[in-house]
mmCIF file of C-alpha atoms in Angstrom:
data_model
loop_
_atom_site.group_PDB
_atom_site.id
_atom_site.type_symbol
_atom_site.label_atom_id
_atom_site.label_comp_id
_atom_site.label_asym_id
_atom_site.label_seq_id
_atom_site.Cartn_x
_atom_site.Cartn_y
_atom_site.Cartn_z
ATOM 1 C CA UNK A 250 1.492 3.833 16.161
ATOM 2 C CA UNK A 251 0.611 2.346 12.707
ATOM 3 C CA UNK A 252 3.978 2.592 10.415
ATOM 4 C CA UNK A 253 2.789 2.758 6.815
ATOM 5 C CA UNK A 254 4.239 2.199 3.245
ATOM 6 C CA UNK A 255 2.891 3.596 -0.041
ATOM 7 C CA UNK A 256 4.906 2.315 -2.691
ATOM 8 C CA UNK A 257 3.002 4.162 -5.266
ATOM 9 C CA UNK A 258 4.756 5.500 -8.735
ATOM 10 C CA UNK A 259 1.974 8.339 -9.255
ATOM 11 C CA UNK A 260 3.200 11.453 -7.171
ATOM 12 C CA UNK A 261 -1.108 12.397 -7.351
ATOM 13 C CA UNK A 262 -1.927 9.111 -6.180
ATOM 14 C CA UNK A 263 0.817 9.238 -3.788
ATOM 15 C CA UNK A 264 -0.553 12.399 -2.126
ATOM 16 C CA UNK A 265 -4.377 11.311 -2.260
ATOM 17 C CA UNK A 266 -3.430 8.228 -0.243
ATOM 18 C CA UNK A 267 -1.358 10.901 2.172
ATOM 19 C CA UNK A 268 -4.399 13.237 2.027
ATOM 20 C CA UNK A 269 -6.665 10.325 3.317
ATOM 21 C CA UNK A 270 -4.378 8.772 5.669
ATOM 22 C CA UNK A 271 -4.362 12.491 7.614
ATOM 23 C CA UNK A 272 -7.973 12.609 7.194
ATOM 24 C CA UNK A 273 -8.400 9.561 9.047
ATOM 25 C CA UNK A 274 -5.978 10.258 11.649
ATOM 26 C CA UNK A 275 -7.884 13.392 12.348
ATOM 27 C CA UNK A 276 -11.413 12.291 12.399
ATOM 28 C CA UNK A 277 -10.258 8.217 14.353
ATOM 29 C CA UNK A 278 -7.847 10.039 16.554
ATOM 30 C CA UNK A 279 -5.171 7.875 15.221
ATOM 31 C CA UNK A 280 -1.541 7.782 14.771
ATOM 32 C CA UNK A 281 0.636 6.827 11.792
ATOM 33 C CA UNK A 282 4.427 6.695 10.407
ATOM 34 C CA UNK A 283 4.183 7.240 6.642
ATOM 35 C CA UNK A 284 7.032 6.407 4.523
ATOM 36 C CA UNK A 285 6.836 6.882 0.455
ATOM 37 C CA UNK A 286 8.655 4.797 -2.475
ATOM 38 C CA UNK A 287 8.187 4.960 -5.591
ATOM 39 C CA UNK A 288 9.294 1.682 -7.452
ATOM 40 C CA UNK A 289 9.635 -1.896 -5.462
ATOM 41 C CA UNK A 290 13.103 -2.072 -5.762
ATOM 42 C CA UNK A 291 13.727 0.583 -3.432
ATOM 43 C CA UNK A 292 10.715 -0.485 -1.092
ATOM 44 C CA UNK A 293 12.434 -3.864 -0.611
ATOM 45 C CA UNK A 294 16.092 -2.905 -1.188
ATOM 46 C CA UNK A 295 15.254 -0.650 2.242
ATOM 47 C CA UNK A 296 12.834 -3.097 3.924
ATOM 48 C CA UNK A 297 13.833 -3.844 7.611
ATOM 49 C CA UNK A 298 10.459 -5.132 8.535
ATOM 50 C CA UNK A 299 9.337 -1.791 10.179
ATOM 51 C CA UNK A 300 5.998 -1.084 8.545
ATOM 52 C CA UNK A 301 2.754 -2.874 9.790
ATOM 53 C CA UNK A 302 0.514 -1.796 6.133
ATOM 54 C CA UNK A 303 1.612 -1.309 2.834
ATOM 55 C CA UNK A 304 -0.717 -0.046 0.267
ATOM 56 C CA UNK A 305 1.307 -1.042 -3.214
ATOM 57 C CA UNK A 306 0.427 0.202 -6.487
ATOM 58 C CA UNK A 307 0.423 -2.791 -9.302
ATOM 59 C CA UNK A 308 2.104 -0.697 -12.340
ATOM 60 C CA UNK A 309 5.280 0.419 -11.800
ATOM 61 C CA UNK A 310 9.038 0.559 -12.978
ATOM 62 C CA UNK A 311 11.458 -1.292 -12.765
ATOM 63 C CA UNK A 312 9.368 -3.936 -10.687
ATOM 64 C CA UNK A 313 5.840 -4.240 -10.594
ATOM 65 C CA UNK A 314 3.633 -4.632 -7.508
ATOM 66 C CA UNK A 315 2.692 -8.260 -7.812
ATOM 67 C CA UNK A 316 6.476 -9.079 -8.263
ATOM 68 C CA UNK A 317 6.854 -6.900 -5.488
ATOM 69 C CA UNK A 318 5.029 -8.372 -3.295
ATOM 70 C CA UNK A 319 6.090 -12.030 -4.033
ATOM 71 C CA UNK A 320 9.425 -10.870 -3.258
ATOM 72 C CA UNK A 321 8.456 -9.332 0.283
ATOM 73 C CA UNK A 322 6.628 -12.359 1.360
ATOM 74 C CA UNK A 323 9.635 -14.649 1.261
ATOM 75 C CA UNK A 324 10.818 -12.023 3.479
ATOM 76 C CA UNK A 325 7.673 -11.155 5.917
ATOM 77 C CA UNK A 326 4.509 -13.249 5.977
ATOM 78 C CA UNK A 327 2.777 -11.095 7.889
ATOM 79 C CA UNK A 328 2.779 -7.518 6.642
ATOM 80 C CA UNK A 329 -0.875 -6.000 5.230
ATOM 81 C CA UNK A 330 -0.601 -5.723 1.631
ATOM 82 C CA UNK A 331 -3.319 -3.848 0.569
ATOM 83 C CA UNK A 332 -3.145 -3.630 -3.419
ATOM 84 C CA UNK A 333 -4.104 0.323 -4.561
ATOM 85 C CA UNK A 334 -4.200 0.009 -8.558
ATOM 86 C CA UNK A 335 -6.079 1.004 -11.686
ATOM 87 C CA UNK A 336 -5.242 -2.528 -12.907
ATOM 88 C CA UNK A 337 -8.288 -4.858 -11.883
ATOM 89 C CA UNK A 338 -7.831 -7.925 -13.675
ATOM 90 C CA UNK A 339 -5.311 -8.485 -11.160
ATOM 91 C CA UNK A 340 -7.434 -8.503 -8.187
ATOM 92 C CA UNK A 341 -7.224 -12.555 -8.521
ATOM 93 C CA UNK A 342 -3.444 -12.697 -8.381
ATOM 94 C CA UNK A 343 -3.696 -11.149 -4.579
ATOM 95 C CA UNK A 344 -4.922 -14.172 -3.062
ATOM 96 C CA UNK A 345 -0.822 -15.884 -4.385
ATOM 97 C CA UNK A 346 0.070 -13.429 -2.032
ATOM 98 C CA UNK A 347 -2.245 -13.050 0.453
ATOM 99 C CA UNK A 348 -3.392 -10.021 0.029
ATOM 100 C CA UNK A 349 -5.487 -8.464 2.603
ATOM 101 C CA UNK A 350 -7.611 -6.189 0.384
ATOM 102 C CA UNK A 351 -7.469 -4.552 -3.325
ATOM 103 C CA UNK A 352 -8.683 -1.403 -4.103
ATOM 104 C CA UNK A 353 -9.366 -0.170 -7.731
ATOM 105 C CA UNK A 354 -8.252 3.650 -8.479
ATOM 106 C CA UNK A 355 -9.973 6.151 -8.016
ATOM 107 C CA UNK A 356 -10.452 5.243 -4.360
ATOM 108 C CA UNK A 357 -12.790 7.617 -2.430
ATOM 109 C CA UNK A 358 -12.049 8.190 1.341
ATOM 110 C CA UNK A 359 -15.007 6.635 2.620
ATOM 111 C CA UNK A 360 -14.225 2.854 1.299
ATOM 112 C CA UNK A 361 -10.324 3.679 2.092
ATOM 113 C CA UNK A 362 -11.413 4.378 5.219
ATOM 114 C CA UNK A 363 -13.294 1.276 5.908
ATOM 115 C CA UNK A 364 -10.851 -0.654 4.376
ATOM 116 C CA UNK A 365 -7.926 0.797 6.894
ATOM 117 C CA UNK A 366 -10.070 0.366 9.626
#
């Protein structure tokens, strides 16, 4: 099983990343643990190094996704951070914390897919 964070601020974004995630478990015969936050400082305030992906949003309260991530690497090396954001000109700052991929919103299912995958 594939345990999964979204740590998306956007409930619609939230749900399309939910929506594909379902899709592909259907059509790969896959299976997955999703878990939802929506601000960093939850996401690492309950972090216990169960999840093997996250897929973190770049603009959000309280902490943003870069900040976010910095944070979760002093704490995990190894997690998949896959960056999800409308916010491009960060696609750069991924590689500080090695980022496996960045996607720029609106994602369609069949690069999300090969991007999971």
């Amino acid at each position: 099983m594939i345990r999964i964070a979204i740590v998306e601020d956007d409930k619609t974004s939230a749900q399309l990343l939910t929506d594909y995630l379902k899709r592909y478990k259907q059509v790969n015969d896959s299976l997955f643990s999703v878990s939802r936050y929506t601000n960093g400082m939850n996401f690492l305030d309950e972090y216990k190094g169960e999840w093997d992906i996250v897929f973190m949003d770049i603009e959000m309260p309280h902490l943003n996704g870069m900040d976010t991530a910095r944070k979760l690497r002093e704490i995990d090396e190894n997690i998949c951070i896959i960056f999800v954001t409308n916010m491009a000109q960060y696609a750069t700052s991924g590689y500080e914390v090695s980022a496996m991929d960045f996607m720029v919103k609106p994602v369609g299912y069949f690069k999300f897919s090969l991007k999971l995958q």
